[in-house]
Amino acid sequence: MLNIVIFGAPGSGKGTQSEKLVQRYGLHHVSTGEILREEIASGTDLGNLADAYMSKGELVPDCIVIEMLDGLIRKNSHVKGFIFDGFPRTVPQGEALSRMLSKHGEDVNLVISLEVADEELIDRLLKRGQISGRSDDNRETIEARLQVYYRQTSPLKDFYRERGVLREIMGVGTIDEIFIAIEKEIDRLIT
Ligand code: AP5
């Protein structure tokens, strides 16, 4: 299996690059944000609970997302590998991911961290907010999401750096330029 975490602040391009990675490498894309938005749209109990956090830009509690991921990994243990987009988002989630993968004799092979300055992130998300209908793409919530990223999520970079799997990539430029840089890191690993 090839297990890649695509990591970065809100708006850094995780979803955009994940779609291209799925096409190129045939990996199974897991976006916790997408799964939670589908739950909200379906009006499930999980969705209602998640909405209370997501609309404020806060993280959904670890125990909820970890349980969600555990089921998903078990159900898809036959795939070539995963692209984890938006998960893990805290160190306990990172530890849980390794534990879950280790049950299948696997671990995270590569963490691609997309590096983008805050002004660019805010600009991208405000622009998307004009058409996306996402309840968290407004200035106040974007700023809250960025604070949450620096406080709760960015410590994962050291977590993965210590494990020797972190690669930091400039997330600015055209989508194709960034993808080529990511591809280089993956191809170095698999060839
Ligand atoms: P999630 O859905 O994961 O959102 P996010 O991390 O805030 O990321 P975004 O989807 O906004 O951005 P992205 O990095 O994917 O960039 P994208 O490619 O879309 O999470 C939402 C919420 O769910 C969280 O706040 C939390 O509440 C909850 N949640 C999710 N996972 C959780 C977890 N594990 N634990 C707890 N809670 C969790 O691009 C953004 C925009 O920029 C697009 O318009 C795109 O077209 C554009 N763009 C992309 N690349 C470029 C480029 N190179 N140049 C110019 N524009 C670009």
mmCIF file of C-alpha atoms and ligand atoms in Angstrom:
data_model
loop_
_atom_site.group_PDB
_atom_site.id
_atom_site.type_symbol
_atom_site.label_atom_id
_atom_site.label_comp_id
_atom_site.label_asym_id
_atom_site.label_seq_id
_atom_site.Cartn_x
_atom_site.Cartn_y
_atom_site.Cartn_z
ATOM 1 C CA MET A 1 0.000 0.000 0.000
ATOM 2 C CA LEU A 2 0.978 3.596 -0.581
ATOM 3 C CA ASN A 3 -0.450 5.866 2.108
ATOM 4 C CA ILE A 4 -0.096 9.591 1.575
ATOM 5 C CA VAL A 5 -1.247 12.420 3.811
ATOM 6 C CA ILE A 6 -1.870 15.660 1.973
ATOM 7 C CA PHE A 7 -1.400 18.288 4.604
ATOM 8 C CA GLY A 8 -1.760 22.057 4.841
ATOM 9 C CA ALA A 9 -3.776 25.006 6.051
ATOM 10 C CA PRO A 10 -7.350 25.645 4.874
ATOM 11 C CA GLY A 11 -7.213 26.683 1.225
ATOM 12 C CA SER A 12 -3.697 25.354 0.622
ATOM 13 C CA GLY A 13 -4.959 23.103 -2.199
ATOM 14 C CA LYS A 14 -5.306 19.715 -0.466
ATOM 15 C CA GLY A 15 -8.579 18.834 -2.209
ATOM 16 C CA THR A 16 -7.437 20.135 -5.602
ATOM 17 C CA GLN A 17 -4.185 18.156 -5.561
ATOM 18 C CA SER A 18 -5.864 15.049 -4.101
ATOM 19 C CA GLU A 19 -8.132 14.808 -7.157
ATOM 20 C CA LYS A 20 -5.092 14.798 -9.437
ATOM 21 C CA LEU A 21 -3.316 12.233 -7.259
ATOM 22 C CA VAL A 22 -6.306 9.908 -7.463
ATOM 23 C CA GLN A 23 -6.187 10.070 -11.268
ATOM 24 C CA ARG A 24 -2.417 9.564 -11.434
ATOM 25 C CA TYR A 25 -1.902 6.851 -8.797
ATOM 26 C CA GLY A 26 -5.345 5.249 -8.366
ATOM 27 C CA LEU A 27 -5.355 5.758 -4.604
ATOM 28 C CA HIS A 28 -8.484 5.913 -2.469
ATOM 29 C CA HIS A 29 -9.259 9.521 -1.527
ATOM 30 C CA VAL A 30 -10.427 10.121 2.029
ATOM 31 C CA SER A 31 -11.523 13.691 2.758
ATOM 32 C CA THR A 32 -12.918 13.979 6.263
ATOM 33 C CA GLY A 33 -14.298 17.455 5.455
ATOM 34 C CA GLU A 34 -16.238 16.040 2.463
ATOM 35 C CA ILE A 35 -17.575 13.103 4.490
ATOM 36 C CA LEU A 36 -18.731 15.437 7.257
ATOM 37 C CA ARG A 37 -20.375 17.843 4.768
ATOM 38 C CA GLU A 38 -22.279 14.883 3.266
ATOM 39 C CA GLU A 39 -23.460 13.926 6.759
ATOM 40 C CA ILE A 40 -24.640 17.510 7.317
ATOM 41 C CA ALA A 41 -26.474 17.547 3.975
ATOM 42 C CA SER A 42 -28.193 14.246 4.872
ATOM 43 C CA GLY A 43 -29.239 15.626 8.270
ATOM 44 C CA THR A 44 -27.784 12.688 10.240
ATOM 45 C CA ASP A 45 -27.014 12.892 13.978
ATOM 46 C CA LEU A 46 -23.309 12.928 13.116
ATOM 47 C CA GLY A 47 -23.936 15.735 10.619
ATOM 48 C CA ASN A 48 -25.864 17.835 13.118
ATOM 49 C CA LEU A 49 -23.125 17.397 15.687
ATOM 50 C CA ALA A 50 -20.346 18.161 13.178
ATOM 51 C CA ASP A 51 -22.143 21.256 11.875
ATOM 52 C CA ALA A 52 -21.974 22.902 15.303
ATOM 53 C CA TYR A 53 -18.149 22.768 15.128
ATOM 54 C CA MET A 54 -17.571 23.257 11.401
ATOM 55 C CA SER A 55 -19.705 26.380 11.050
ATOM 56 C CA LYS A 56 -17.494 28.019 13.729
ATOM 57 C CA GLY A 57 -14.256 26.801 12.126
ATOM 58 C CA GLU A 58 -13.501 24.480 15.053
ATOM 59 C CA LEU A 59 -12.394 20.871 14.811
ATOM 60 C CA VAL A 60 -14.890 18.070 15.268
ATOM 61 C CA PRO A 61 -13.782 16.090 18.392
ATOM 62 C CA ASP A 62 -11.004 13.546 17.811
ATOM 63 C CA CYS A 63 -13.002 10.532 19.030
ATOM 64 C CA ILE A 64 -15.695 11.132 16.378
ATOM 65 C CA VAL A 65 -13.389 11.503 13.371
ATOM 66 C CA ILE A 66 -11.080 8.693 14.509
ATOM 67 C CA GLU A 67 -14.015 6.279 14.770
ATOM 68 C CA MET A 68 -15.216 7.411 11.336
ATOM 69 C CA LEU A 69 -11.764 6.751 9.824
ATOM 70 C CA ASP A 70 -11.335 3.410 11.535
ATOM 71 C CA GLY A 71 -14.490 2.069 9.865
ATOM 72 C CA LEU A 72 -13.476 3.506 6.525
ATOM 73 C CA ILE A 73 -9.976 1.980 6.557
ATOM 74 C CA ARG A 74 -11.362 -1.418 7.582
ATOM 75 C CA LYS A 75 -13.947 -1.321 4.775
ATOM 76 C CA ASN A 76 -11.311 -0.404 2.162
ATOM 77 C CA SER A 77 -8.367 -2.536 3.260
ATOM 78 C CA HIS A 78 -8.150 -4.011 -0.291
ATOM 79 C CA VAL A 79 -7.261 -0.676 -2.001
ATOM 80 C CA LYS A 80 -3.820 0.202 -3.466
ATOM 81 C CA GLY A 81 -3.420 2.911 -0.865
ATOM 82 C CA PHE A 82 -5.036 6.022 0.590
ATOM 83 C CA ILE A 83 -4.766 9.746 0.177
ATOM 84 C CA PHE A 84 -5.741 11.254 3.487
ATOM 85 C CA ASP A 85 -6.948 14.834 2.920
ATOM 86 C CA GLY A 86 -7.812 16.818 6.050
ATOM 87 C CA PHE A 87 -6.923 13.928 8.354
ATOM 88 C CA PRO A 88 -5.018 13.807 10.665
ATOM 89 C CA ARG A 89 -5.547 17.269 12.089
ATOM 90 C CA THR A 90 -4.215 16.779 15.621
ATOM 91 C CA VAL A 91 -1.335 14.773 17.069
ATOM 92 C CA PRO A 92 -3.769 12.269 18.684
ATOM 93 C CA GLN A 93 -5.335 11.779 15.226
ATOM 94 C CA GLY A 94 -1.832 11.204 13.774
ATOM 95 C CA GLU A 95 -1.106 8.591 16.436
ATOM 96 C CA ALA A 96 -4.492 6.967 15.824
ATOM 97 C CA LEU A 97 -3.889 6.830 12.064
ATOM 98 C CA SER A 98 -0.622 4.938 12.551
ATOM 99 C CA ARG A 99 -2.350 2.549 14.970
ATOM 100 C CA MET A 100 -5.216 1.937 12.520
ATOM 101 C CA LEU A 101 -2.884 1.331 9.575
ATOM 102 C CA SER A 102 -0.605 -0.902 11.631
ATOM 103 C CA LYS A 103 -3.514 -3.352 12.064
ATOM 104 C CA HIS A 104 -3.090 -3.954 8.311
ATOM 105 C CA GLY A 105 0.731 -4.006 8.462
ATOM 106 C CA GLU A 106 0.895 -0.462 7.043
ATOM 107 C CA ASP A 107 1.854 3.083 8.032
ATOM 108 C CA VAL A 108 1.920 6.565 6.513
ATOM 109 C CA ASN A 109 4.594 6.543 3.772
ATOM 110 C CA LEU A 110 4.640 10.231 2.839
ATOM 111 C CA VAL A 111 3.253 13.518 4.135
ATOM 112 C CA ILE A 112 3.088 16.332 1.589
ATOM 113 C CA SER A 113 2.728 19.677 3.328
ATOM 114 C CA LEU A 114 1.526 22.458 1.018
ATOM 115 C CA GLU A 115 3.051 25.760 2.145
ATOM 116 C CA VAL A 116 1.007 28.879 1.341
ATOM 117 C CA ALA A 117 1.078 32.334 3.004
ATOM 118 C CA ASP A 118 -1.983 33.390 5.016
ATOM 119 C CA GLU A 119 -2.926 36.313 2.714
ATOM 120 C CA GLU A 120 -3.111 33.942 -0.268
ATOM 121 C CA LEU A 121 -5.132 31.389 1.735
ATOM 122 C CA ILE A 122 -7.639 34.033 2.818
ATOM 123 C CA ASP A 123 -7.888 35.369 -0.714
ATOM 124 C CA ARG A 124 -8.559 31.894 -2.192
ATOM 125 C CA LEU A 125 -11.181 30.996 0.402
ATOM 126 C CA LEU A 126 -13.008 34.330 0.162
ATOM 127 C CA LYS A 127 -13.144 33.890 -3.612
ATOM 128 C CA ARG A 128 -14.455 30.323 -3.278
ATOM 129 C CA GLY A 129 -16.962 31.540 -0.665
ATOM 130 C CA GLN A 130 -18.676 33.641 -3.318
ATOM 131 C CA ILE A 131 -19.763 30.465 -5.107
ATOM 132 C CA SER A 132 -19.239 27.454 -2.826
ATOM 133 C CA GLY A 133 -22.075 27.930 -0.380
ATOM 134 C CA ARG A 134 -19.754 26.508 2.302
ATOM 135 C CA SER A 135 -20.804 27.898 5.679
ATOM 136 C CA ASP A 136 -17.144 28.207 6.741
ATOM 137 C CA ASP A 137 -15.930 30.253 3.736
ATOM 138 C CA ASN A 138 -16.518 33.702 5.250
ATOM 139 C CA ARG A 139 -13.844 36.010 6.671
ATOM 140 C CA GLU A 140 -14.592 35.461 10.352
ATOM 141 C CA THR A 141 -14.672 31.664 10.074
ATOM 142 C CA ILE A 142 -11.661 31.555 7.746
ATOM 143 C CA GLU A 143 -9.644 33.452 10.382
ATOM 144 C CA ALA A 144 -10.849 31.031 13.073
ATOM 145 C CA ARG A 145 -9.886 28.049 10.849
ATOM 146 C CA LEU A 146 -6.392 29.475 10.385
ATOM 147 C CA GLN A 147 -5.940 29.933 14.126
ATOM 148 C CA VAL A 148 -7.086 26.356 14.703
ATOM 149 C CA TYR A 149 -4.635 25.178 12.038
ATOM 150 C CA TYR A 150 -1.636 26.879 13.687
ATOM 151 C CA ARG A 151 -2.640 25.888 17.219
ATOM 152 C CA GLN A 152 -3.888 22.312 16.790
ATOM 153 C CA THR A 153 -2.815 21.004 13.382
ATOM 154 C CA SER A 154 0.614 22.421 12.522
ATOM 155 C CA PRO A 155 2.316 20.545 15.447
ATOM 156 C CA LEU A 156 1.787 17.449 13.282
ATOM 157 C CA LYS A 157 4.568 18.694 11.018
ATOM 158 C CA ASP A 158 7.130 17.988 13.744
ATOM 159 C CA PHE A 159 5.393 14.677 14.464
ATOM 160 C CA TYR A 160 5.928 13.563 10.856
ATOM 161 C CA ARG A 161 9.330 15.263 10.466
ATOM 162 C CA GLU A 162 10.611 13.134 13.353
ATOM 163 C CA ARG A 163 9.341 10.056 11.500
ATOM 164 C CA GLY A 164 11.228 11.111 8.357
ATOM 165 C CA VAL A 165 8.163 11.231 6.073
ATOM 166 C CA LEU A 166 7.451 14.990 5.858
ATOM 167 C CA ARG A 167 8.044 16.846 2.573
ATOM 168 C CA GLU A 168 7.272 20.569 2.420
ATOM 169 C CA ILE A 169 6.232 21.844 -0.997
ATOM 170 C CA MET A 170 5.486 25.409 -2.100
ATOM 171 C CA GLY A 171 1.727 25.450 -2.641
ATOM 172 C CA VAL A 172 1.854 28.620 -4.758
ATOM 173 C CA GLY A 173 1.926 28.671 -8.551
ATOM 174 C CA THR A 174 -0.263 26.885 -11.045
ATOM 175 C CA ILE A 175 -2.071 23.721 -9.975
ATOM 176 C CA ASP A 176 -0.026 21.726 -12.504
ATOM 177 C CA GLU A 177 3.319 23.126 -11.303
ATOM 178 C CA ILE A 178 2.502 22.138 -7.747
ATOM 179 C CA PHE A 179 1.357 18.701 -8.870
ATOM 180 C CA ILE A 180 4.670 18.084 -10.667
ATOM 181 C CA ALA A 181 6.551 18.840 -7.438
ATOM 182 C CA ILE A 182 4.325 16.402 -5.533
ATOM 183 C CA GLU A 183 4.703 13.753 -8.236
ATOM 184 C CA LYS A 184 8.503 13.980 -7.927
ATOM 185 C CA GLU A 185 8.332 13.187 -4.215
ATOM 186 C CA ILE A 186 6.011 10.235 -4.756
ATOM 187 C CA ASP A 187 7.952 8.819 -7.701
ATOM 188 C CA ARG A 188 11.182 9.042 -5.679
ATOM 189 C CA LEU A 189 9.482 6.873 -3.076
ATOM 190 C CA ILE A 190 8.001 4.228 -5.362
ATOM 191 C CA THR A 191 10.646 3.822 -8.069
HETATM 192 P P1 AP5 B 1 -11.945 20.537 5.168
HETATM 193 O O1 AP5 B 1 -13.035 20.259 4.224
HETATM 194 O O2 AP5 B 1 -10.808 19.580 5.270
HETATM 195 O O3 AP5 B 1 -11.463 22.002 4.838
HETATM 196 P P2 AP5 B 1 -10.068 22.765 4.987
HETATM 197 O O4 AP5 B 1 -8.943 22.030 5.579
HETATM 198 O O5 AP5 B 1 -10.445 24.019 5.660
HETATM 199 O O6 AP5 B 1 -9.628 22.868 3.533
HETATM 200 P P3 AP5 B 1 -10.352 23.436 2.290
HETATM 201 O O7 AP5 B 1 -11.222 22.396 1.666
HETATM 202 O O8 AP5 B 1 -10.997 24.739 2.562
HETATM 203 O O9 AP5 B 1 -9.071 23.737 1.411
HETATM 204 P P4 AP5 B 1 -8.055 22.760 0.689
HETATM 205 O O10 AP5 B 1 -6.713 22.818 1.325
HETATM 206 O O11 AP5 B 1 -8.653 21.408 0.416
HETATM 207 O O12 AP5 B 1 -7.925 23.575 -0.673
HETATM 208 P P5 AP5 B 1 -8.777 23.424 -2.005
HETATM 209 O O13 AP5 B 1 -8.110 22.469 -2.920
HETATM 210 O O14 AP5 B 1 -10.203 23.211 -1.658
HETATM 211 O O15 AP5 B 1 -12.508 20.712 6.636
HETATM 212 C C1 AP5 B 1 -13.618 21.528 6.916
HETATM 213 C C2 AP5 B 1 -13.974 21.418 8.393
HETATM 214 O O16 AP5 B 1 -14.360 20.068 8.693
HETATM 215 C C3 AP5 B 1 -12.855 21.719 9.390
HETATM 216 O O17 AP5 B 1 -12.736 23.105 9.637
HETATM 217 C C4 AP5 B 1 -13.335 20.937 10.620
HETATM 218 O O18 AP5 B 1 -14.362 21.625 11.273
HETATM 219 C C5 AP5 B 1 -13.945 19.688 10.002
HETATM 220 N N1 AP5 B 1 -12.945 18.610 9.873
HETATM 221 C C6 AP5 B 1 -12.483 18.066 8.712
HETATM 222 N N2 AP5 B 1 -11.574 17.126 8.970
HETATM 223 C C7 AP5 B 1 -11.456 17.055 10.314
HETATM 224 C C8 AP5 B 1 -10.635 16.293 11.178
HETATM 225 N N3 AP5 B 1 -9.753 15.412 10.715
HETATM 226 N N4 AP5 B 1 -10.755 16.505 12.514
HETATM 227 C C9 AP5 B 1 -11.644 17.394 12.998
HETATM 228 N N5 AP5 B 1 -12.439 18.173 12.245
HETATM 229 C C10 AP5 B 1 -12.333 17.992 10.895
HETATM 230 O O19 AP5 B 1 -8.530 24.880 -2.613
HETATM 231 C C11 AP5 B 1 -9.100 26.024 -2.005
HETATM 232 C C12 AP5 B 1 -9.419 27.039 -3.124
HETATM 233 O O20 AP5 B 1 -8.198 27.469 -3.736
HETATM 234 C C13 AP5 B 1 -10.284 26.447 -4.253
HETATM 235 O O21 AP5 B 1 -11.177 27.419 -4.708
HETATM 236 C C14 AP5 B 1 -9.254 26.090 -5.335
HETATM 237 O O22 AP5 B 1 -9.801 26.124 -6.619
HETATM 238 C C15 AP5 B 1 -8.197 27.164 -5.131
HETATM 239 N N6 AP5 B 1 -6.860 26.719 -5.479
HETATM 240 C C16 AP5 B 1 -6.296 25.493 -5.289
HETATM 241 N N7 AP5 B 1 -5.025 25.463 -5.705
HETATM 242 C C17 AP5 B 1 -4.747 26.707 -6.166
HETATM 243 C C18 AP5 B 1 -3.584 27.314 -6.735
HETATM 244 N N8 AP5 B 1 -2.452 26.622 -6.917
HETATM 245 N N9 AP5 B 1 -3.657 28.621 -7.064
HETATM 246 C C19 AP5 B 1 -4.809 29.328 -6.896
HETATM 247 N N10 AP5 B 1 -5.949 28.810 -6.386
HETATM 248 C C20 AP5 B 1 -5.919 27.515 -6.014
#
